[in-house]
């Protein structure tokens, strides 16, 4: 009976996988999360019979598969709806929208979210990491992951360590020091600069979830700017508007029907006008509330990102600067992170530029411990004997963190590297060392002769 049940689950998985494969060329909403979910299903399709989940998790699996199927159908329906609305918009007569039209919130009974489904899938079937980069990829080249695909307001506070003093300093720059009139300045800026892996994003996250920040700004938005979107202004603005609750299909309809776009003479002028309309829509959407926006990992130090304190022009082109889409009428702030201190200064102007300090001592070891244990957990079996290697590493923790120069990226890589090693008992280690020494001595004798 259990075997038949396993076969039934396998058949459902195969049907779901085929349905998802049929959409390989479709522009599905939440594509990256769906890819992750179906990567897990594919890896567990055969194991569902030979290595089924424990009883409690197995009972939840049929309902999970039904939910995944429903989510896929909703994503397919939304994709078709957006395409249909886009086609209709292009066939209609183009007119300039009114200001009231530029707040195009979608009226919908429920918000489709597949993130909880991913969490449930991982809880029941375990996680499956994305494929490793190809061997011909440059070792120094950064792998672009889904981290850059989404704009969000969620930060996992449990994964942020240390830097309380530094975070407070950045908060003071964005909100004002405690005790002073915080409402005296309506718009503030600050930057965090440092080399790759120095902890710019982690420090910005620490600021993002700070209690004073939450109290000061009703709206907080985290925008991942890094590759591939650092030069893709359309994608950046559409992602921001989508996360602010706007229906991007309706936004596209408004943009394409805008008089300034319709009358543009060349394709280049049309693109510039579209950027201007998108910035105007962003401005109108943000105007009624105080906000904090974090632009993380900006790498294009162009005029478009410069001087975020500027007001929009009364007579002029809106497309020229991101700053024009950021209203300064209410207490608001912008925080940027980038690798260039000069670039950060150009963007925030009079705002301060801060640097993440080295992650040392117990805070550095917390990060090492977390990454080491997570790497070990991926390969552990049913029961795991005491980790003797970790005990030895604990005795050398100050040396390990020191060798990493306090850089979070160095600590993470060191932890993963040690986690991949097998512990060698002390007696065996001495024997191996003696054998190596004897071999070296023999080589030297042979060489002298």
CSV table of C-alpha atoms in Angstrom, one decimal:
chain,number,residue,atom,x,y,z
A,1,UNK,CA,0.0,0.0,0.0
A,2,UNK,CA,2.9,2.4,0.9
A,3,UNK,CA,4.6,1.5,-2.4
A,4,UNK,CA,1.4,2.3,-4.3
A,5,UNK,CA,1.1,5.6,-2.5
A,6,UNK,CA,4.7,6.4,-3.4
A,7,UNK,CA,4.0,5.6,-7.0
A,8,UNK,CA,0.9,7.9,-6.9
A,9,UNK,CA,3.0,10.8,-5.5
A,10,UNK,CA,5.6,10.2,-8.1
A,11,UNK,CA,3.0,10.4,-10.9
A,12,UNK,CA,1.7,13.7,-9.5
A,13,UNK,CA,5.2,15.1,-9.4
A,14,UNK,CA,5.8,14.0,-13.0
A,15,UNK,CA,2.6,15.7,-14.1
A,16,UNK,CA,3.6,18.9,-12.3
A,17,UNK,CA,7.1,18.8,-13.7
A,18,UNK,CA,5.8,18.4,-17.3
A,19,UNK,CA,3.3,21.3,-16.8
A,20,UNK,CA,6.1,23.5,-15.6
A,21,UNK,CA,8.4,22.3,-18.5
A,22,UNK,CA,5.7,23.3,-21.0
A,23,UNK,CA,6.1,26.9,-19.7
A,24,UNK,CA,9.8,27.1,-20.1
A,25,UNK,CA,9.6,30.0,-22.6
A,26,UNK,CA,6.8,31.8,-20.8
A,27,UNK,CA,7.3,35.0,-18.7
A,28,UNK,CA,5.8,33.6,-15.6
A,29,UNK,CA,5.5,35.8,-12.5
A,30,UNK,CA,7.8,34.6,-9.6
A,31,UNK,CA,9.9,32.6,-12.1
A,32,UNK,CA,12.9,32.3,-9.9
A,33,UNK,CA,10.9,31.0,-6.9
A,34,UNK,CA,9.1,28.5,-9.1
A,35,UNK,CA,12.4,27.3,-10.6
A,36,UNK,CA,13.6,26.6,-7.1
A,37,UNK,CA,10.4,24.7,-6.1
A,38,UNK,CA,10.4,22.5,-9.2
A,39,UNK,CA,14.2,21.9,-8.9
A,40,UNK,CA,13.4,20.3,-5.5
A,41,UNK,CA,10.5,18.3,-7.0
A,42,UNK,CA,12.7,17.0,-9.8
A,43,UNK,CA,15.4,15.9,-7.4
A,44,UNK,CA,12.9,14.0,-5.2
A,45,UNK,CA,10.8,12.4,-8.0
A,46,UNK,CA,12.6,9.0,-7.8
A,47,UNK,CA,13.5,9.2,-4.1
A,48,UNK,CA,9.9,9.5,-3.2
A,49,UNK,CA,9.6,5.7,-3.4
A,50,UNK,CA,13.1,4.5,-2.3
A,51,UNK,CA,13.7,7.2,0.3
A,52,UNK,CA,10.2,8.6,1.3
A,53,UNK,CA,10.0,11.5,3.8
A,54,UNK,CA,9.2,10.6,7.4
A,55,UNK,CA,5.5,9.9,8.2
A,56,UNK,CA,4.6,13.4,9.5
A,57,UNK,CA,6.1,15.1,6.4
A,58,UNK,CA,4.7,12.5,4.0
A,59,UNK,CA,1.2,13.2,5.1
A,60,UNK,CA,1.6,16.8,4.2
A,61,UNK,CA,3.0,16.1,0.7
A,62,UNK,CA,-0.3,15.5,-1.2
A,63,UNK,CA,-1.7,18.9,-0.1
A,64,UNK,CA,1.7,20.6,-0.9
A,65,UNK,CA,1.6,19.2,-4.4
A,66,UNK,CA,-1.9,20.4,-4.9
A,67,UNK,CA,-1.0,23.9,-3.7
A,68,UNK,CA,2.0,23.9,-6.1
A,69,UNK,CA,-0.2,22.9,-9.0
A,70,UNK,CA,-2.7,25.7,-8.1
A,71,UNK,CA,0.1,28.3,-7.8
A,72,UNK,CA,1.4,27.3,-11.2
A,73,UNK,CA,-2.0,27.6,-12.8
A,74,UNK,CA,-2.5,31.1,-11.2
A,75,UNK,CA,0.9,32.2,-12.5
A,76,UNK,CA,0.1,31.0,-16.0
A,77,UNK,CA,-3.3,32.8,-15.9
A,78,UNK,CA,-1.7,36.0,-14.7
A,79,UNK,CA,1.0,35.8,-17.4
A,80,UNK,CA,-1.7,35.4,-20.1
A,81,UNK,CA,-3.7,38.2,-18.6
A,82,UNK,CA,-0.8,40.6,-18.6
A,83,UNK,CA,0.1,39.7,-22.2
A,84,UNK,CA,-3.5,40.2,-23.2
A,85,UNK,CA,-3.7,43.6,-21.5
A,86,UNK,CA,-0.4,44.6,-23.1
A,87,UNK,CA,-1.7,43.7,-26.6
A,88,UNK,CA,-4.9,45.6,-26.0
A,89,UNK,CA,-3.0,48.6,-24.8
A,90,UNK,CA,-0.9,48.7,-27.9
A,91,UNK,CA,-3.9,48.5,-30.2
A,92,UNK,CA,-5.8,51.4,-28.4
A,93,UNK,CA,-5.5,55.1,-29.2
A,94,UNK,CA,-2.6,56.6,-27.2
A,95,UNK,CA,-3.6,59.4,-24.8
A,96,UNK,CA,-1.8,61.1,-21.9
A,97,UNK,CA,-3.1,59.7,-18.6
A,98,UNK,CA,-4.3,62.1,-15.9
A,99,UNK,CA,-2.5,62.4,-12.6
A,100,UNK,CA,-5.1,60.3,-10.9
A,101,UNK,CA,-4.5,57.5,-13.4
A,102,UNK,CA,-0.8,57.4,-12.3
A,103,UNK,CA,-1.6,55.5,-9.1
A,104,UNK,CA,-2.7,52.2,-10.7
A,105,UNK,CA,-3.2,49.9,-7.8
A,106,UNK,CA,-4.6,46.6,-9.0
A,107,UNK,CA,-7.9,45.6,-7.6
A,108,UNK,CA,-7.6,41.9,-6.8
A,109,UNK,CA,-9.1,39.7,-4.1
A,110,UNK,CA,-5.9,38.0,-3.1
A,111,UNK,CA,-2.2,38.5,-3.5
A,112,UNK,CA,-0.4,35.6,-5.1
A,113,UNK,CA,2.7,34.7,-3.2
A,114,UNK,CA,4.7,31.5,-3.8
A,115,UNK,CA,7.4,32.2,-1.2
A,116,UNK,CA,5.5,30.3,1.6
A,117,UNK,CA,5.2,27.4,-0.8
A,118,UNK,CA,8.9,27.4,-1.3
A,119,UNK,CA,9.4,27.3,2.5
A,120,UNK,CA,6.9,24.4,2.9
A,121,UNK,CA,8.6,22.5,0.0
A,122,UNK,CA,12.0,22.9,1.7
A,123,UNK,CA,10.6,21.9,5.1
A,124,UNK,CA,9.1,18.6,3.7
A,125,UNK,CA,11.6,17.6,0.9
A,126,UNK,CA,14.7,19.5,1.8
A,127,UNK,CA,16.5,22.1,-0.2
A,128,UNK,CA,18.4,21.6,-3.5
A,129,UNK,CA,21.0,24.2,-4.4
A,130,UNK,CA,21.2,25.7,-7.9
A,131,UNK,CA,23.7,24.1,-10.3
A,132,UNK,CA,27.3,25.0,-9.8
A,133,UNK,CA,28.9,27.5,-12.3
A,134,UNK,CA,30.4,25.9,-15.3
A,135,UNK,CA,34.1,24.9,-15.2
A,136,UNK,CA,35.0,27.6,-17.8
A,137,UNK,CA,33.6,30.4,-15.6
A,138,UNK,CA,36.3,32.7,-14.3
A,139,UNK,CA,37.1,31.9,-10.7
A,140,UNK,CA,37.0,35.6,-9.8
A,141,UNK,CA,33.7,36.2,-11.6
A,142,UNK,CA,30.7,36.7,-9.3
A,143,UNK,CA,27.8,34.3,-9.9
A,144,UNK,CA,24.6,36.3,-10.4
A,145,UNK,CA,21.9,34.7,-8.3
A,146,UNK,CA,18.2,35.4,-7.7
A,147,UNK,CA,19.4,37.8,-5.0
A,148,UNK,CA,19.4,40.5,-7.6
A,149,UNK,CA,16.1,39.5,-9.2
A,150,UNK,CA,13.8,40.8,-6.4
A,151,UNK,CA,12.9,44.0,-4.7
A,152,UNK,CA,11.6,43.5,-1.2
A,153,UNK,CA,11.0,44.9,2.3
A,154,UNK,CA,11.9,41.7,4.1
A,155,UNK,CA,15.2,41.1,5.9
A,156,UNK,CA,16.1,38.0,8.1
A,157,UNK,CA,17.2,39.7,11.4
A,158,UNK,CA,18.5,36.4,12.8
A,159,UNK,CA,21.3,36.3,10.2
A,160,UNK,CA,22.8,39.7,11.2
A,161,UNK,CA,25.6,39.9,13.7
A,162,UNK,CA,27.4,42.7,15.6
A,163,UNK,CA,28.0,46.3,14.4
A,164,UNK,CA,25.4,47.9,16.8
A,165,UNK,CA,27.5,51.1,17.2
A,166,UNK,CA,28.1,51.5,13.4
A,167,UNK,CA,24.4,50.8,12.7
A,168,UNK,CA,23.4,53.5,15.2
A,169,UNK,CA,25.6,56.0,13.5
A,170,UNK,CA,24.0,55.3,10.1
A,171,UNK,CA,20.5,55.5,11.7
A,172,UNK,CA,21.4,58.9,13.2
A,173,UNK,CA,22.4,60.1,9.7
A,174,UNK,CA,19.0,59.0,8.3
A,175,UNK,CA,16.7,59.9,11.1
A,176,UNK,CA,18.6,62.5,13.1
A,177,UNK,CA,20.3,62.1,16.5
A,178,UNK,CA,18.2,61.3,19.4
A,179,UNK,CA,17.1,64.4,21.3
A,180,UNK,CA,17.3,66.7,18.3
A,181,UNK,CA,14.3,67.8,16.2
A,182,UNK,CA,14.1,64.9,13.8
A,183,UNK,CA,11.5,66.6,11.6
A,184,UNK,CA,13.7,69.6,11.0
A,185,UNK,CA,15.1,68.0,7.8
A,186,UNK,CA,12.5,66.3,5.5
A,187,UNK,CA,14.9,64.3,3.3
A,188,UNK,CA,18.2,62.7,4.4
A,189,UNK,CA,20.7,60.5,2.6
A,190,UNK,CA,23.6,58.2,3.6
A,191,UNK,CA,26.0,55.8,1.9
A,192,UNK,CA,27.9,52.7,2.9
A,193,UNK,CA,31.1,52.0,0.9
A,194,UNK,CA,33.6,49.2,1.0
A,195,UNK,CA,35.3,46.5,-1.0
A,196,UNK,CA,33.5,43.3,-2.2
A,197,UNK,CA,32.7,41.1,0.8
A,198,UNK,CA,33.3,43.7,3.5
A,199,UNK,CA,29.8,43.6,4.8
A,200,UNK,CA,28.1,46.6,3.2
A,201,UNK,CA,24.9,44.8,2.7
A,202,UNK,CA,24.9,43.3,6.2
A,203,UNK,CA,25.4,46.7,7.8
A,204,UNK,CA,22.6,48.2,5.6
A,205,UNK,CA,20.3,45.3,6.7
A,206,UNK,CA,21.1,46.1,10.3
A,207,UNK,CA,20.0,49.6,9.7
A,208,UNK,CA,17.0,48.6,7.8
A,209,UNK,CA,15.5,46.6,10.7
A,210,UNK,CA,16.5,49.1,13.4
A,211,UNK,CA,13.7,50.1,15.7
A,212,UNK,CA,14.2,53.8,15.2
A,213,UNK,CA,14.0,53.3,11.4
A,214,UNK,CA,10.8,51.3,11.7
A,215,UNK,CA,9.3,54.0,13.9
A,216,UNK,CA,10.4,56.9,11.6
A,217,UNK,CA,9.4,55.5,8.2
A,218,UNK,CA,6.0,53.9,7.5
A,219,UNK,CA,7.3,52.5,4.3
A,220,UNK,CA,10.6,50.7,3.9
A,221,UNK,CA,11.8,49.3,0.6
A,222,UNK,CA,15.0,47.3,-0.1
A,223,UNK,CA,16.1,47.5,-3.8
A,224,UNK,CA,18.8,45.2,-5.1
A,225,UNK,CA,20.5,47.1,-7.9
A,226,UNK,CA,23.5,45.0,-8.7
A,227,UNK,CA,24.0,43.0,-11.9
A,228,UNK,CA,22.3,42.5,-14.2
A,229,UNK,CA,20.1,45.5,-13.4
A,230,UNK,CA,22.6,48.2,-12.6
A,231,UNK,CA,22.1,49.7,-16.1
A,232,UNK,CA,18.6,48.4,-16.7
A,233,UNK,CA,16.5,51.3,-15.5
A,234,UNK,CA,13.2,49.9,-16.8
A,235,UNK,CA,13.5,46.7,-14.8
A,236,UNK,CA,14.7,48.5,-11.7
A,237,UNK,CA,11.7,50.9,-11.8
A,238,UNK,CA,9.1,48.2,-12.7
A,239,UNK,CA,10.4,46.0,-9.8
A,240,UNK,CA,10.0,48.9,-7.4
A,241,UNK,CA,6.5,49.7,-8.5
A,242,UNK,CA,5.5,46.0,-8.4
A,243,UNK,CA,6.7,45.7,-4.8
A,244,UNK,CA,4.8,48.9,-3.9
A,245,UNK,CA,1.6,47.1,-4.9
A,246,UNK,CA,1.1,48.4,-8.4
A,247,UNK,CA,-0.2,46.3,-11.2
A,248,UNK,CA,2.7,46.4,-13.6
A,249,UNK,CA,0.5,45.5,-16.6
A,250,UNK,CA,-1.6,48.6,-15.9
A,251,UNK,CA,1.6,50.6,-15.4
A,252,UNK,CA,2.8,49.5,-18.8
A,253,UNK,CA,-0.5,50.4,-20.3
A,254,UNK,CA,-0.3,54.0,-18.8
A,255,UNK,CA,3.3,54.4,-20.0
A,256,UNK,CA,2.7,53.3,-23.6
A,257,UNK,CA,-0.4,55.6,-23.9
A,258,UNK,CA,1.4,58.6,-22.4
A,259,UNK,CA,1.3,61.5,-24.9
A,260,UNK,CA,5.0,62.2,-24.4
A,261,UNK,CA,5.8,58.7,-25.4
A,262,UNK,CA,3.4,58.6,-28.4
A,263,UNK,CA,4.8,61.8,-29.8
A,264,UNK,CA,8.5,60.8,-29.4
A,265,UNK,CA,10.2,60.9,-32.8
A,266,UNK,CA,12.8,58.1,-32.3
A,267,UNK,CA,13.0,54.8,-30.4
A,268,UNK,CA,15.7,56.4,-28.2
A,269,UNK,CA,13.4,59.3,-27.4
A,270,UNK,CA,10.5,56.9,-26.6
A,271,UNK,CA,12.7,55.0,-24.1
A,272,UNK,CA,13.7,58.2,-22.4
A,273,UNK,CA,10.1,59.3,-22.2
A,274,UNK,CA,9.0,55.9,-20.8
A,275,UNK,CA,11.6,56.3,-18.1
A,276,UNK,CA,10.3,59.8,-17.3
A,277,UNK,CA,6.7,58.5,-17.0
A,278,UNK,CA,7.8,55.6,-14.8
A,279,UNK,CA,9.6,58.0,-12.5
A,280,UNK,CA,6.5,60.2,-12.3
A,281,UNK,CA,4.4,57.2,-11.4
A,282,UNK,CA,7.0,56.3,-8.7
A,283,UNK,CA,6.9,59.9,-7.4
A,284,UNK,CA,3.1,60.0,-7.1
A,285,UNK,CA,3.0,56.6,-5.4
A,286,UNK,CA,5.5,57.6,-2.8
A,287,UNK,CA,4.3,61.2,-2.3
A,288,UNK,CA,1.7,60.6,0.5
A,289,UNK,CA,4.0,58.7,2.9
A,290,UNK,CA,7.4,58.9,4.6
A,291,UNK,CA,9.7,56.2,3.3
A,292,UNK,CA,13.2,54.7,3.6
A,293,UNK,CA,14.6,53.2,0.4
A,294,UNK,CA,17.8,51.2,0.4
A,295,UNK,CA,19.5,50.9,-3.0
A,296,UNK,CA,22.0,48.0,-2.5
A,297,UNK,CA,25.1,47.4,-4.6
A,298,UNK,CA,25.0,50.3,-7.0
A,299,UNK,CA,27.8,49.9,-9.6
A,300,UNK,CA,26.9,52.4,-12.3
A,301,UNK,CA,28.2,55.7,-11.2
A,302,UNK,CA,26.3,57.6,-13.9
A,303,UNK,CA,24.5,60.9,-13.7
A,304,UNK,CA,21.2,59.0,-13.4
A,305,UNK,CA,22.1,57.9,-9.9
A,306,UNK,CA,23.9,61.1,-8.9
A,307,UNK,CA,22.7,63.6,-6.3
A,308,UNK,CA,19.6,61.8,-5.0
A,309,UNK,CA,18.7,64.9,-3.1
A,310,UNK,CA,17.5,66.8,-6.2
A,311,UNK,CA,13.9,67.9,-6.6
A,312,UNK,CA,12.1,67.1,-9.9
A,313,UNK,CA,12.3,69.8,-12.5
A,314,UNK,CA,9.4,72.1,-13.1
A,315,UNK,CA,10.4,72.4,-16.7
A,316,UNK,CA,12.6,69.7,-18.0
A,317,UNK,CA,13.0,66.0,-18.6
A,318,UNK,CA,12.1,63.6,-15.7
A,319,UNK,CA,14.1,60.7,-17.2
A,320,UNK,CA,17.5,62.3,-16.5
A,321,UNK,CA,17.8,61.3,-12.8
A,322,UNK,CA,16.5,58.7,-10.4
A,323,UNK,CA,16.2,61.5,-7.8
A,324,UNK,CA,13.2,62.9,-9.6
A,325,UNK,CA,11.1,59.9,-8.7
A,326,UNK,CA,11.9,60.3,-5.0
A,327,UNK,CA,9.6,63.0,-3.4
A,328,UNK,CA,11.0,65.1,-0.6
A,329,UNK,CA,7.7,66.5,0.8
A,330,UNK,CA,7.6,64.3,3.9
A,331,UNK,CA,10.2,62.9,6.2
A,332,UNK,CA,12.0,60.3,4.1
A,333,UNK,CA,15.5,59.0,3.5
A,334,UNK,CA,17.6,57.0,1.1
A,335,UNK,CA,20.6,54.7,1.9
A,336,UNK,CA,22.9,53.5,-0.8
A,337,UNK,CA,25.7,50.9,-0.8
A,338,UNK,CA,28.5,50.7,-3.3
A,339,UNK,CA,32.1,49.8,-3.7
A,340,UNK,CA,33.4,53.3,-4.4
A,341,UNK,CA,33.5,55.9,-1.6
A,342,UNK,CA,33.6,58.7,-4.3
A,343,UNK,CA,30.6,57.1,-6.0
A,344,UNK,CA,28.7,57.0,-2.8
A,345,UNK,CA,29.6,60.7,-2.1
A,346,UNK,CA,28.3,61.8,-5.5
A,347,UNK,CA,25.0,60.0,-4.8
A,348,UNK,CA,24.3,61.2,-1.3
A,349,UNK,CA,26.1,64.6,-1.5
A,350,UNK,CA,25.9,66.1,2.0
A,351,UNK,CA,24.9,62.8,3.6
A,352,UNK,CA,27.6,60.9,5.4
A,353,UNK,CA,29.5,57.9,3.9
A,354,UNK,CA,30.2,55.1,6.3
A,355,UNK,CA,32.3,51.9,6.2
A,356,UNK,CA,31.6,48.5,7.6
A,357,UNK,CA,34.2,47.6,10.3
A,358,UNK,CA,36.0,44.3,10.5
A,359,UNK,CA,33.9,41.5,11.9
A,360,UNK,CA,36.0,40.2,14.8
A,361,UNK,CA,35.9,38.3,18.0
A,362,UNK,CA,32.7,36.5,19.0
A,363,UNK,CA,30.6,38.2,16.3
A,364,UNK,CA,33.0,36.9,13.6
A,365,UNK,CA,32.9,33.4,15.2
A,366,UNK,CA,29.0,33.4,15.2
A,367,UNK,CA,29.1,33.9,11.4
A,368,UNK,CA,31.7,31.1,11.1
A,369,UNK,CA,29.7,28.8,13.3
A,370,UNK,CA,26.5,29.4,11.3
A,371,UNK,CA,28.1,28.8,7.9
A,372,UNK,CA,30.1,25.8,9.1
A,373,UNK,CA,27.0,24.1,10.6
A,374,UNK,CA,24.8,24.9,7.5
A,375,UNK,CA,27.4,23.4,5.2
A,376,UNK,CA,27.8,20.3,7.4
A,377,UNK,CA,24.0,19.8,7.6
A,378,UNK,CA,23.7,19.5,3.8
A,379,UNK,CA,25.7,16.2,4.0
A,380,UNK,CA,24.9,14.8,7.4
A,381,UNK,CA,23.2,11.4,7.7
A,382,UNK,CA,20.6,10.0,10.0
A,383,UNK,CA,22.9,10.2,13.1
A,384,UNK,CA,26.1,12.1,13.2
A,385,UNK,CA,28.9,11.4,15.7
A,386,UNK,CA,30.5,14.2,17.7
A,387,UNK,CA,32.2,16.8,15.4
A,388,UNK,CA,35.7,16.6,16.6
A,389,UNK,CA,37.0,18.8,13.9
A,390,UNK,CA,34.8,21.6,15.0
A,391,UNK,CA,36.1,21.3,18.6
A,392,UNK,CA,39.6,21.7,17.3
A,393,UNK,CA,38.6,24.7,15.2
A,394,UNK,CA,37.0,26.3,18.3
A,395,UNK,CA,40.4,26.3,20.0
A,396,UNK,CA,41.8,28.2,17.0
A,397,UNK,CA,38.9,30.6,16.5
A,398,UNK,CA,40.8,33.8,17.1
A,399,UNK,CA,43.5,32.8,14.7
A,400,UNK,CA,40.9,31.7,12.0
A,401,UNK,CA,39.0,35.0,12.3
A,402,UNK,CA,42.3,36.9,12.2
A,403,UNK,CA,43.4,35.2,9.1
A,404,UNK,CA,40.2,36.2,7.4
A,405,UNK,CA,41.1,39.8,8.1
A,406,UNK,CA,37.6,40.4,9.6
A,407,UNK,CA,36.0,40.2,6.1
A,408,UNK,CA,32.6,38.5,6.2
A,409,UNK,CA,33.1,36.9,2.8
A,410,UNK,CA,36.5,35.5,4.0
A,411,UNK,CA,34.9,34.0,7.1
A,412,UNK,CA,32.1,32.4,5.1
A,413,UNK,CA,34.5,30.8,2.6
A,414,UNK,CA,36.7,29.6,5.4
A,415,UNK,CA,33.8,28.0,7.2
A,416,UNK,CA,32.6,26.2,4.1
A,417,UNK,CA,36.1,25.0,3.3
A,418,UNK,CA,36.6,23.5,6.8
A,419,UNK,CA,33.2,21.9,6.7
A,420,UNK,CA,34.2,20.0,3.6
A,421,UNK,CA,37.2,18.5,5.4
A,422,UNK,CA,37.3,15.0,7.1
A,423,UNK,CA,38.6,14.9,10.6
A,424,UNK,CA,41.9,13.1,10.9
A,425,UNK,CA,42.6,11.5,14.4
A,426,UNK,CA,45.7,12.9,16.1
A,427,UNK,CA,47.5,9.5,16.1
A,428,UNK,CA,46.9,9.1,12.3
A,429,UNK,CA,48.0,12.6,11.7
A,430,UNK,CA,51.3,12.0,13.5
A,431,UNK,CA,51.9,8.8,11.6
A,432,UNK,CA,51.2,10.6,8.3
A,433,UNK,CA,53.5,13.4,9.3
A,434,UNK,CA,56.3,10.9,10.1
A,435,UNK,CA,55.8,9.1,6.8
A,436,UNK,CA,55.9,12.4,4.9
A,437,UNK,CA,59.1,13.3,6.8
A,438,UNK,CA,60.7,9.9,6.0
A,439,UNK,CA,59.8,10.3,2.3
A,440,UNK,CA,61.3,13.7,2.2
A,441,UNK,CA,64.5,12.5,3.9
A,442,UNK,CA,64.7,9.7,1.4
A,443,UNK,CA,64.3,12.1,-1.5
A,444,UNK,CA,67.0,14.3,-0.2
A,445,UNK,CA,69.4,11.3,0.2
A,446,UNK,CA,68.7,10.2,-3.3
A,447,UNK,CA,69.3,13.7,-4.6
A,448,UNK,CA,72.6,14.0,-2.8
A,449,UNK,CA,73.8,10.7,-4.3
